[in-house]
Amino acid sequence: MANGGVLISQDLSCAGQVSSSVALPILGASGMRPTLLPTAILSTHTGFKDNTYLDLSGEMPKIVEHWRKNKINFDALYLGYLGKNALDFWLQNIDQLKRDEQVVLIDPAMADHGKMYRGLDEEYVAKMQKLISKATILTPNITEAAFLLDKDLTEVTLEKAQEFANELTEEFAISNVIITGISISKEKIGEVGITENKNWSLIQEKLPGSFFGTGDMFASAFLAAVMHGNNLEKSCSIAADFIRLAIMNTDQDPLFGPNYAAGLPWLLQELEK
Ligand code: PXL
């Protein structure tokens, strides 16, 4: 049985440090032997105007079939930004692709700062609501959490995020839910989690600026930490510190994402502990 390491399924936004462009190097450097099932190729993420978009959902079943013939399977599945047709693919195929005892991390990348990403709509949310019940770990930001619960985002506080995390766990029967990047104030950012019925929260000093792709970088480092045997709270703390180092050392336009390379040596050292 050939083991393909961690399967990442998300888009490739060619320019900038988001989605596959950060998931592959972070998980690769961490020794996770990532395999990619690409969902689409874009010139840039959809935060830029007029990006190109090549849908790859027609290729996905062929790729997966070839893997099946070669008995290639995975220790973990990590789904990030999918796009409409790839979300349909995953809804139809996740049961065949996932195995018992496997980590299934779903980062329902579809919205931020109270708004859906350009091109995604209510129907996308409704389908994502179906997919997330397959996750063993869900890592939405607070905007995504609100959309998944069909709620308005009226306040951004740790208490509200904790309430959302608990509701997501109950409504979708997911054992582990972590809400990431909660901007509590100008100076503070935090994460809340519910892990096997236990609630926890973390707070870090917030750095100025809002960078595209931070959630992708967070989920990738978080998964690397989980696969190295850290518990979810510790993994979350490692991912948050990694993002902080990356942002502290970013001098490019926030549209291009944080400079993950600046945090990578620290991350790798931390994972060796
Ligand atoms: O990082 C989130 C992301 C990933 N992929 C695509 C996006 C975005 C956010 O806008 O548009 C294509």
mmCIF file of C-alpha atoms and ligand atoms in Angstrom:
data_model
loop_
_atom_site.group_PDB
_atom_site.id
_atom_site.type_symbol
_atom_site.label_atom_id
_atom_site.label_comp_id
_atom_site.label_asym_id
_atom_site.label_seq_id
_atom_site.Cartn_x
_atom_site.Cartn_y
_atom_site.Cartn_z
ATOM 1 C CA MET A 1 0.000 0.000 0.000
ATOM 2 C CA ALA A 2 1.652 3.239 -1.139
ATOM 3 C CA ASN A 3 1.306 5.984 1.428
ATOM 4 C CA GLY A 4 0.926 9.449 -0.038
ATOM 5 C CA GLY A 5 1.319 11.429 3.214
ATOM 6 C CA VAL A 6 -1.091 14.316 3.647
ATOM 7 C CA LEU A 7 -3.586 15.062 0.873
ATOM 8 C CA ILE A 8 -4.121 18.786 0.351
ATOM 9 C CA SER A 9 -7.075 19.763 -1.821
ATOM 10 C CA GLN A 10 -7.414 23.426 -2.659
ATOM 11 C CA ASP A 11 -6.799 25.883 -5.466
ATOM 12 C CA LEU A 12 -3.515 27.141 -6.818
ATOM 13 C CA SER A 13 -3.616 30.927 -6.834
ATOM 14 C CA CYS A 14 -0.505 31.465 -8.924
ATOM 15 C CA ALA A 15 0.691 34.823 -7.579
ATOM 16 C CA GLY A 16 0.997 35.438 -3.870
ATOM 17 C CA GLN A 17 1.350 33.358 -0.717
ATOM 18 C CA VAL A 18 -2.081 31.771 -0.331
ATOM 19 C CA SER A 19 -3.708 28.323 -0.599
ATOM 20 C CA SER A 20 -1.549 25.584 -2.219
ATOM 21 C CA SER A 21 1.393 27.979 -2.580
ATOM 22 C CA VAL A 22 1.757 27.966 1.194
ATOM 23 C CA ALA A 23 0.233 24.612 2.149
ATOM 24 C CA LEU A 24 2.738 22.668 0.024
ATOM 25 C CA PRO A 25 5.958 24.274 1.321
ATOM 26 C CA ILE A 26 4.812 24.366 4.955
ATOM 27 C CA LEU A 27 3.627 20.753 5.042
ATOM 28 C CA GLY A 28 6.485 19.614 2.803
ATOM 29 C CA ALA A 29 9.189 21.210 4.959
ATOM 30 C CA SER A 30 7.473 19.723 8.017
ATOM 31 C CA GLY A 31 8.015 16.237 6.617
ATOM 32 C CA MET A 32 4.383 15.519 5.806
ATOM 33 C CA ARG A 33 5.034 14.446 2.192
ATOM 34 C CA PRO A 34 2.095 16.405 0.808
ATOM 35 C CA THR A 35 0.123 15.271 -2.223
ATOM 36 C CA LEU A 36 -2.005 17.861 -4.043
ATOM 37 C CA LEU A 37 -5.463 17.435 -5.510
ATOM 38 C CA PRO A 38 -5.855 20.862 -7.141
ATOM 39 C CA THR A 39 -9.354 22.291 -7.453
ATOM 40 C CA ALA A 40 -8.682 25.232 -9.779
ATOM 41 C CA ILE A 41 -5.893 27.428 -11.113
ATOM 42 C CA LEU A 42 -6.299 31.182 -10.709
ATOM 43 C CA SER A 43 -3.986 34.006 -11.737
ATOM 44 C CA THR A 44 -4.395 35.346 -8.192
ATOM 45 C CA HIS A 45 -6.831 34.810 -5.322
ATOM 46 C CA THR A 46 -10.204 36.508 -5.745
ATOM 47 C CA GLY A 47 -9.213 39.518 -3.635
ATOM 48 C CA PHE A 48 -7.634 40.904 -6.813
ATOM 49 C CA LYS A 49 -10.049 42.120 -9.503
ATOM 50 C CA ASP A 50 -10.594 40.140 -12.724
ATOM 51 C CA ASN A 51 -8.562 37.041 -11.804
ATOM 52 C CA THR A 52 -8.471 34.176 -14.308
ATOM 53 C CA TYR A 53 -10.074 30.878 -13.220
ATOM 54 C CA LEU A 54 -9.457 27.426 -14.674
ATOM 55 C CA ASP A 55 -11.785 24.922 -13.052
ATOM 56 C CA LEU A 56 -10.063 21.549 -12.510
ATOM 57 C CA SER A 57 -13.016 19.658 -11.071
ATOM 58 C CA GLY A 58 -13.246 17.594 -14.290
ATOM 59 C CA GLU A 59 -9.687 16.375 -13.720
ATOM 60 C CA MET A 60 -10.161 15.507 -10.050
ATOM 61 C CA PRO A 61 -12.013 12.160 -10.547
ATOM 62 C CA LYS A 62 -9.341 11.014 -13.045
ATOM 63 C CA ILE A 63 -6.510 11.865 -10.685
ATOM 64 C CA VAL A 64 -8.216 10.085 -7.809
ATOM 65 C CA GLU A 65 -8.942 7.027 -9.942
ATOM 66 C CA HIS A 66 -5.271 6.775 -10.912
ATOM 67 C CA TRP A 67 -4.312 6.937 -7.234
ATOM 68 C CA ARG A 68 -6.863 4.232 -6.426
ATOM 69 C CA LYS A 69 -5.339 1.918 -9.045
ATOM 70 C CA ASN A 70 -1.907 2.510 -7.527
ATOM 71 C CA LYS A 71 -3.205 2.024 -3.981
ATOM 72 C CA ILE A 72 -2.020 5.482 -2.944
ATOM 73 C CA ASN A 73 -3.680 6.572 0.274
ATOM 74 C CA PHE A 74 -3.231 9.242 2.895
ATOM 75 C CA ASP A 75 -2.742 9.756 6.634
ATOM 76 C CA ALA A 76 -4.742 12.972 6.567
ATOM 77 C CA LEU A 77 -7.043 14.930 4.276
ATOM 78 C CA TYR A 78 -6.831 18.704 4.334
ATOM 79 C CA LEU A 79 -9.485 20.607 2.368
ATOM 80 C CA GLY A 80 -9.187 24.388 1.982
ATOM 81 C CA TYR A 81 -10.605 26.751 -0.650
ATOM 82 C CA LEU A 82 -12.405 24.500 -3.127
ATOM 83 C CA GLY A 83 -14.572 26.556 -5.481
ATOM 84 C CA LYS A 84 -18.091 25.575 -6.545
ATOM 85 C CA ASN A 85 -17.487 22.515 -8.723
ATOM 86 C CA ALA A 86 -14.729 21.081 -6.544
ATOM 87 C CA LEU A 87 -17.041 21.385 -3.552
ATOM 88 C CA ASP A 88 -19.518 19.208 -5.479
ATOM 89 C CA PHE A 89 -16.710 16.722 -6.203
ATOM 90 C CA TRP A 90 -15.842 16.478 -2.523
ATOM 91 C CA LEU A 91 -19.473 16.097 -1.481
ATOM 92 C CA GLN A 92 -19.810 13.161 -3.850
ATOM 93 C CA ASN A 93 -16.455 11.537 -3.086
ATOM 94 C CA ILE A 94 -15.396 12.166 0.482
ATOM 95 C CA ASP A 95 -16.927 8.951 1.793
ATOM 96 C CA GLN A 96 -14.904 6.856 -0.651
ATOM 97 C CA LEU A 97 -11.695 8.806 -0.028
ATOM 98 C CA LYS A 98 -11.659 9.027 3.723
ATOM 99 C CA ARG A 99 -10.545 6.142 5.881
ATOM 100 C CA ASP A 100 -11.047 5.318 9.556
ATOM 101 C CA GLU A 101 -8.526 6.804 11.958
ATOM 102 C CA GLN A 102 -7.671 9.507 9.471
ATOM 103 C CA VAL A 103 -7.436 13.199 10.318
ATOM 104 C CA VAL A 104 -9.901 15.111 8.109
ATOM 105 C CA LEU A 105 -9.160 18.815 8.477
ATOM 106 C CA ILE A 106 -11.696 21.047 6.755
ATOM 107 C CA ASP A 107 -10.834 24.713 6.598
ATOM 108 C CA PRO A 108 -14.063 26.069 5.068
ATOM 109 C CA ALA A 109 -12.278 28.928 3.283
ATOM 110 C CA MET A 110 -15.103 30.988 1.822
ATOM 111 C CA ALA A 111 -15.443 34.280 3.723
ATOM 112 C CA ASP A 112 -13.722 36.836 5.946
ATOM 113 C CA HIS A 113 -14.397 40.214 7.561
ATOM 114 C CA GLY A 114 -18.172 39.595 7.471
ATOM 115 C CA LYS A 115 -18.323 38.879 3.714
ATOM 116 C CA MET A 116 -18.215 35.902 1.349
ATOM 117 C CA TYR A 117 -15.260 35.770 -1.045
ATOM 118 C CA ARG A 118 -16.113 37.055 -4.504
ATOM 119 C CA GLY A 119 -17.939 34.442 -6.606
ATOM 120 C CA LEU A 120 -19.201 32.374 -3.652
ATOM 121 C CA ASP A 121 -22.817 32.546 -2.502
ATOM 122 C CA GLU A 122 -25.529 31.109 -0.231
ATOM 123 C CA GLU A 123 -25.694 27.896 -2.205
ATOM 124 C CA TYR A 124 -21.981 27.415 -1.525
ATOM 125 C CA VAL A 125 -22.603 27.846 2.209
ATOM 126 C CA ALA A 126 -25.452 25.299 2.079
ATOM 127 C CA LYS A 127 -23.197 22.733 0.403
ATOM 128 C CA MET A 128 -20.329 23.470 2.781
ATOM 129 C CA GLN A 129 -22.749 22.827 5.652
ATOM 130 C CA LYS A 130 -23.164 19.313 4.257
ATOM 131 C CA LEU A 131 -19.447 18.717 3.771
ATOM 132 C CA ILE A 132 -18.262 19.833 7.208
ATOM 133 C CA SER A 133 -20.018 17.020 9.012
ATOM 134 C CA LYS A 134 -17.263 14.796 7.530
ATOM 135 C CA ALA A 135 -14.507 16.757 9.298
ATOM 136 C CA THR A 136 -12.665 15.470 12.335
ATOM 137 C CA ILE A 137 -11.291 19.020 12.778
ATOM 138 C CA LEU A 138 -12.939 22.206 11.491
ATOM 139 C CA THR A 139 -11.032 25.532 11.411
ATOM 140 C CA PRO A 140 -13.331 28.374 10.293
ATOM 141 C CA ASN A 141 -12.680 32.030 10.985
ATOM 142 C CA ILE A 142 -15.528 33.743 12.859
ATOM 143 C CA THR A 143 -17.211 35.002 9.653
ATOM 144 C CA GLU A 144 -17.265 31.465 8.231
ATOM 145 C CA ALA A 145 -18.555 30.118 11.541
ATOM 146 C CA ALA A 146 -21.466 32.597 11.430
ATOM 147 C CA PHE A 147 -22.319 31.666 7.818
ATOM 148 C CA LEU A 148 -22.180 27.944 8.622
ATOM 149 C CA LEU A 149 -24.627 28.516 11.488
ATOM 150 C CA ASP A 150 -26.873 30.823 9.388
ATOM 151 C CA LYS A 151 -26.302 33.590 11.944
ATOM 152 C CA ASP A 152 -25.491 37.288 11.709
ATOM 153 C CA LEU A 153 -22.081 38.277 12.992
ATOM 154 C CA THR A 154 -23.110 40.982 15.464
ATOM 155 C CA GLU A 155 -20.053 40.979 17.730
ATOM 156 C CA VAL A 156 -16.506 39.677 17.546
ATOM 157 C CA THR A 157 -15.613 38.470 21.026
ATOM 158 C CA LEU A 158 -14.082 35.316 22.465
ATOM 159 C CA GLU A 159 -17.432 34.546 24.139
ATOM 160 C CA LYS A 160 -19.351 34.775 20.858
ATOM 161 C CA ALA A 161 -16.702 32.647 19.120
ATOM 162 C CA GLN A 162 -16.899 30.053 21.897
ATOM 163 C CA GLU A 163 -20.677 29.969 21.516
ATOM 164 C CA PHE A 164 -20.286 29.448 17.732
ATOM 165 C CA ALA A 165 -17.688 26.698 18.251
ATOM 166 C CA ASN A 166 -19.996 24.844 20.631
ATOM 167 C CA GLU A 167 -22.950 25.183 18.259
ATOM 168 C CA LEU A 168 -20.914 23.945 15.284
ATOM 169 C CA THR A 169 -19.817 20.907 17.280
ATOM 170 C CA GLU A 170 -23.374 20.079 18.242
ATOM 171 C CA GLU A 171 -25.189 20.909 15.018
ATOM 172 C CA PHE A 172 -22.741 19.132 12.704
ATOM 173 C CA ALA A 173 -21.446 16.462 15.100
ATOM 174 C CA ILE A 174 -17.781 17.474 14.664
ATOM 175 C CA SER A 175 -15.516 16.504 17.593
ATOM 176 C CA ASN A 176 -13.034 19.342 17.193
ATOM 177 C CA VAL A 177 -13.820 22.912 16.155
ATOM 178 C CA ILE A 178 -11.308 25.752 16.286
ATOM 179 C CA ILE A 179 -12.247 29.306 15.390
ATOM 180 C CA THR A 180 -9.161 31.164 14.220
ATOM 181 C CA GLY A 181 -8.009 34.770 13.911
ATOM 182 C CA ILE A 182 -10.595 36.400 16.173
ATOM 183 C CA SER A 183 -9.816 40.137 16.214
ATOM 184 C CA ILE A 184 -10.872 40.933 19.764
ATOM 185 C CA SER A 185 -9.485 44.484 19.791
ATOM 186 C CA LYS A 186 -6.853 46.595 18.069
ATOM 187 C CA GLU A 187 -4.190 44.957 20.214
ATOM 188 C CA LYS A 188 -5.444 41.406 20.682
ATOM 189 C CA ILE A 189 -6.239 38.433 18.495
ATOM 190 C CA GLY A 190 -7.332 34.998 19.658
ATOM 191 C CA GLU A 191 -8.534 31.510 18.877
ATOM 192 C CA VAL A 192 -11.112 29.381 20.641
ATOM 193 C CA GLY A 193 -11.480 25.659 20.466
ATOM 194 C CA ILE A 194 -13.616 22.824 21.551
ATOM 195 C CA THR A 195 -11.769 19.546 21.615
ATOM 196 C CA GLU A 196 -13.569 16.375 22.666
ATOM 197 C CA ASN A 197 -16.078 18.412 24.745
ATOM 198 C CA LYS A 198 -13.457 20.625 26.395
ATOM 199 C CA ASN A 199 -13.414 24.378 25.704
ATOM 200 C CA TRP A 200 -10.226 26.429 25.567
ATOM 201 C CA SER A 201 -9.053 29.786 24.252
ATOM 202 C CA LEU A 202 -5.780 31.516 23.393
ATOM 203 C CA ILE A 203 -4.953 35.206 23.085
ATOM 204 C CA GLN A 204 -1.969 36.786 21.324
ATOM 205 C CA GLU A 205 -0.772 40.313 20.739
ATOM 206 C CA LYS A 206 -2.176 41.527 17.417
ATOM 207 C CA LEU A 207 0.065 43.009 14.766
ATOM 208 C CA PRO A 208 -1.272 45.712 12.457
ATOM 209 C CA GLY A 209 -2.532 44.794 9.003
ATOM 210 C CA SER A 210 -4.809 42.181 7.505
ATOM 211 C CA PHE A 211 -3.170 39.717 5.155
ATOM 212 C CA PHE A 212 -4.816 37.476 2.586
ATOM 213 C CA GLY A 213 -3.962 33.812 3.061
ATOM 214 C CA THR A 214 -3.352 34.007 6.802
ATOM 215 C CA GLY A 215 -6.011 31.332 7.367
ATOM 216 C CA ASP A 216 -4.334 29.017 4.842
ATOM 217 C CA MET A 217 -0.974 29.456 6.525
ATOM 218 C CA PHE A 218 -2.536 28.921 9.936
ATOM 219 C CA ALA A 219 -4.312 25.699 8.908
ATOM 220 C CA SER A 220 -1.152 24.319 7.265
ATOM 221 C CA ALA A 221 1.103 24.951 10.271
ATOM 222 C CA PHE A 222 -1.630 23.749 12.620
ATOM 223 C CA LEU A 223 -1.984 20.471 10.712
ATOM 224 C CA ALA A 224 1.797 19.976 10.666
ATOM 225 C CA ALA A 225 1.805 20.382 14.467
ATOM 226 C CA VAL A 226 -1.108 17.956 14.894
ATOM 227 C CA MET A 227 0.604 15.353 12.695
ATOM 228 C CA HIS A 228 3.738 15.723 14.838
ATOM 229 C CA GLY A 229 1.692 14.581 17.840
ATOM 230 C CA ASN A 230 0.845 17.898 19.497
ATOM 231 C CA ASN A 231 -2.601 18.289 21.026
ATOM 232 C CA LEU A 232 -4.963 20.713 19.292
ATOM 233 C CA GLU A 233 -4.523 23.580 21.752
ATOM 234 C CA LYS A 234 -0.730 23.383 21.527
ATOM 235 C CA SER A 235 -0.943 23.041 17.722
ATOM 236 C CA CYS A 236 -3.074 26.155 17.610
ATOM 237 C CA SER A 237 -0.589 28.056 19.740
ATOM 238 C CA ILE A 238 2.297 26.950 17.481
ATOM 239 C CA ALA A 239 0.373 28.040 14.370
ATOM 240 C CA ALA A 240 -0.473 31.435 15.907
ATOM 241 C CA ASP A 241 3.175 32.097 16.856
ATOM 242 C CA PHE A 242 4.280 31.032 13.376
ATOM 243 C CA ILE A 243 1.855 33.501 11.752
ATOM 244 C CA ARG A 244 3.097 36.244 14.041
ATOM 245 C CA LEU A 245 6.700 35.670 12.977
ATOM 246 C CA ALA A 246 5.652 35.639 9.309
ATOM 247 C CA ILE A 247 3.675 38.894 9.639
ATOM 248 C CA MET A 248 6.423 40.619 11.635
ATOM 249 C CA ASN A 249 8.758 39.947 8.743
ATOM 250 C CA THR A 250 6.466 40.865 5.866
ATOM 251 C CA ASP A 251 7.210 43.936 3.815
ATOM 252 C CA GLN A 252 5.112 43.079 0.765
ATOM 253 C CA ASP A 253 1.579 44.258 0.000
ATOM 254 C CA PRO A 254 -0.876 42.426 2.353
ATOM 255 C CA LEU A 255 -2.748 41.215 -0.755
ATOM 256 C CA PHE A 256 0.171 38.849 -1.427
ATOM 257 C CA GLY A 257 -0.039 37.277 2.005
ATOM 258 C CA PRO A 258 2.417 37.067 4.890
ATOM 259 C CA ASN A 259 6.011 36.006 4.382
ATOM 260 C CA TYR A 260 5.712 32.431 5.671
ATOM 261 C CA ALA A 261 9.394 31.733 4.960
ATOM 262 C CA ALA A 262 10.375 34.021 7.844
ATOM 263 C CA GLY A 263 8.611 31.755 10.341
ATOM 264 C CA LEU A 264 9.572 28.416 8.842
ATOM 265 C CA PRO A 265 12.921 27.798 10.638
ATOM 266 C CA TRP A 266 11.209 28.442 13.994
ATOM 267 C CA LEU A 267 8.254 26.212 13.060
ATOM 268 C CA LEU A 268 10.516 23.318 12.102
ATOM 269 C CA GLN A 269 12.471 23.624 15.359
ATOM 270 C CA GLU A 270 9.241 23.696 17.337
ATOM 271 C CA LEU A 271 7.954 20.573 15.581
ATOM 272 C CA GLU A 272 11.152 18.694 16.462
ATOM 273 C CA LYS A 273 10.590 19.226 20.230
HETATM 274 O O1 PXL B 1 -6.879 32.340 1.266
HETATM 275 C C1 PXL B 1 -8.101 32.220 0.914
HETATM 276 C C2 PXL B 1 -8.303 32.079 -0.559
HETATM 277 C C3 PXL B 1 -7.866 30.953 -1.203
HETATM 278 N N1 PXL B 1 -8.084 30.756 -2.518
HETATM 279 C C4 PXL B 1 -8.737 31.688 -3.234
HETATM 280 C C5 PXL B 1 -9.198 32.861 -2.638
HETATM 281 C C6 PXL B 1 -8.965 33.078 -1.273
HETATM 282 C C7 PXL B 1 -9.409 34.300 -0.628
HETATM 283 O O2 PXL B 1 -9.882 35.225 -1.219
HETATM 284 O O3 PXL B 1 -9.839 33.757 -3.379
HETATM 285 C C8 PXL B 1 -8.966 31.457 -4.680
#
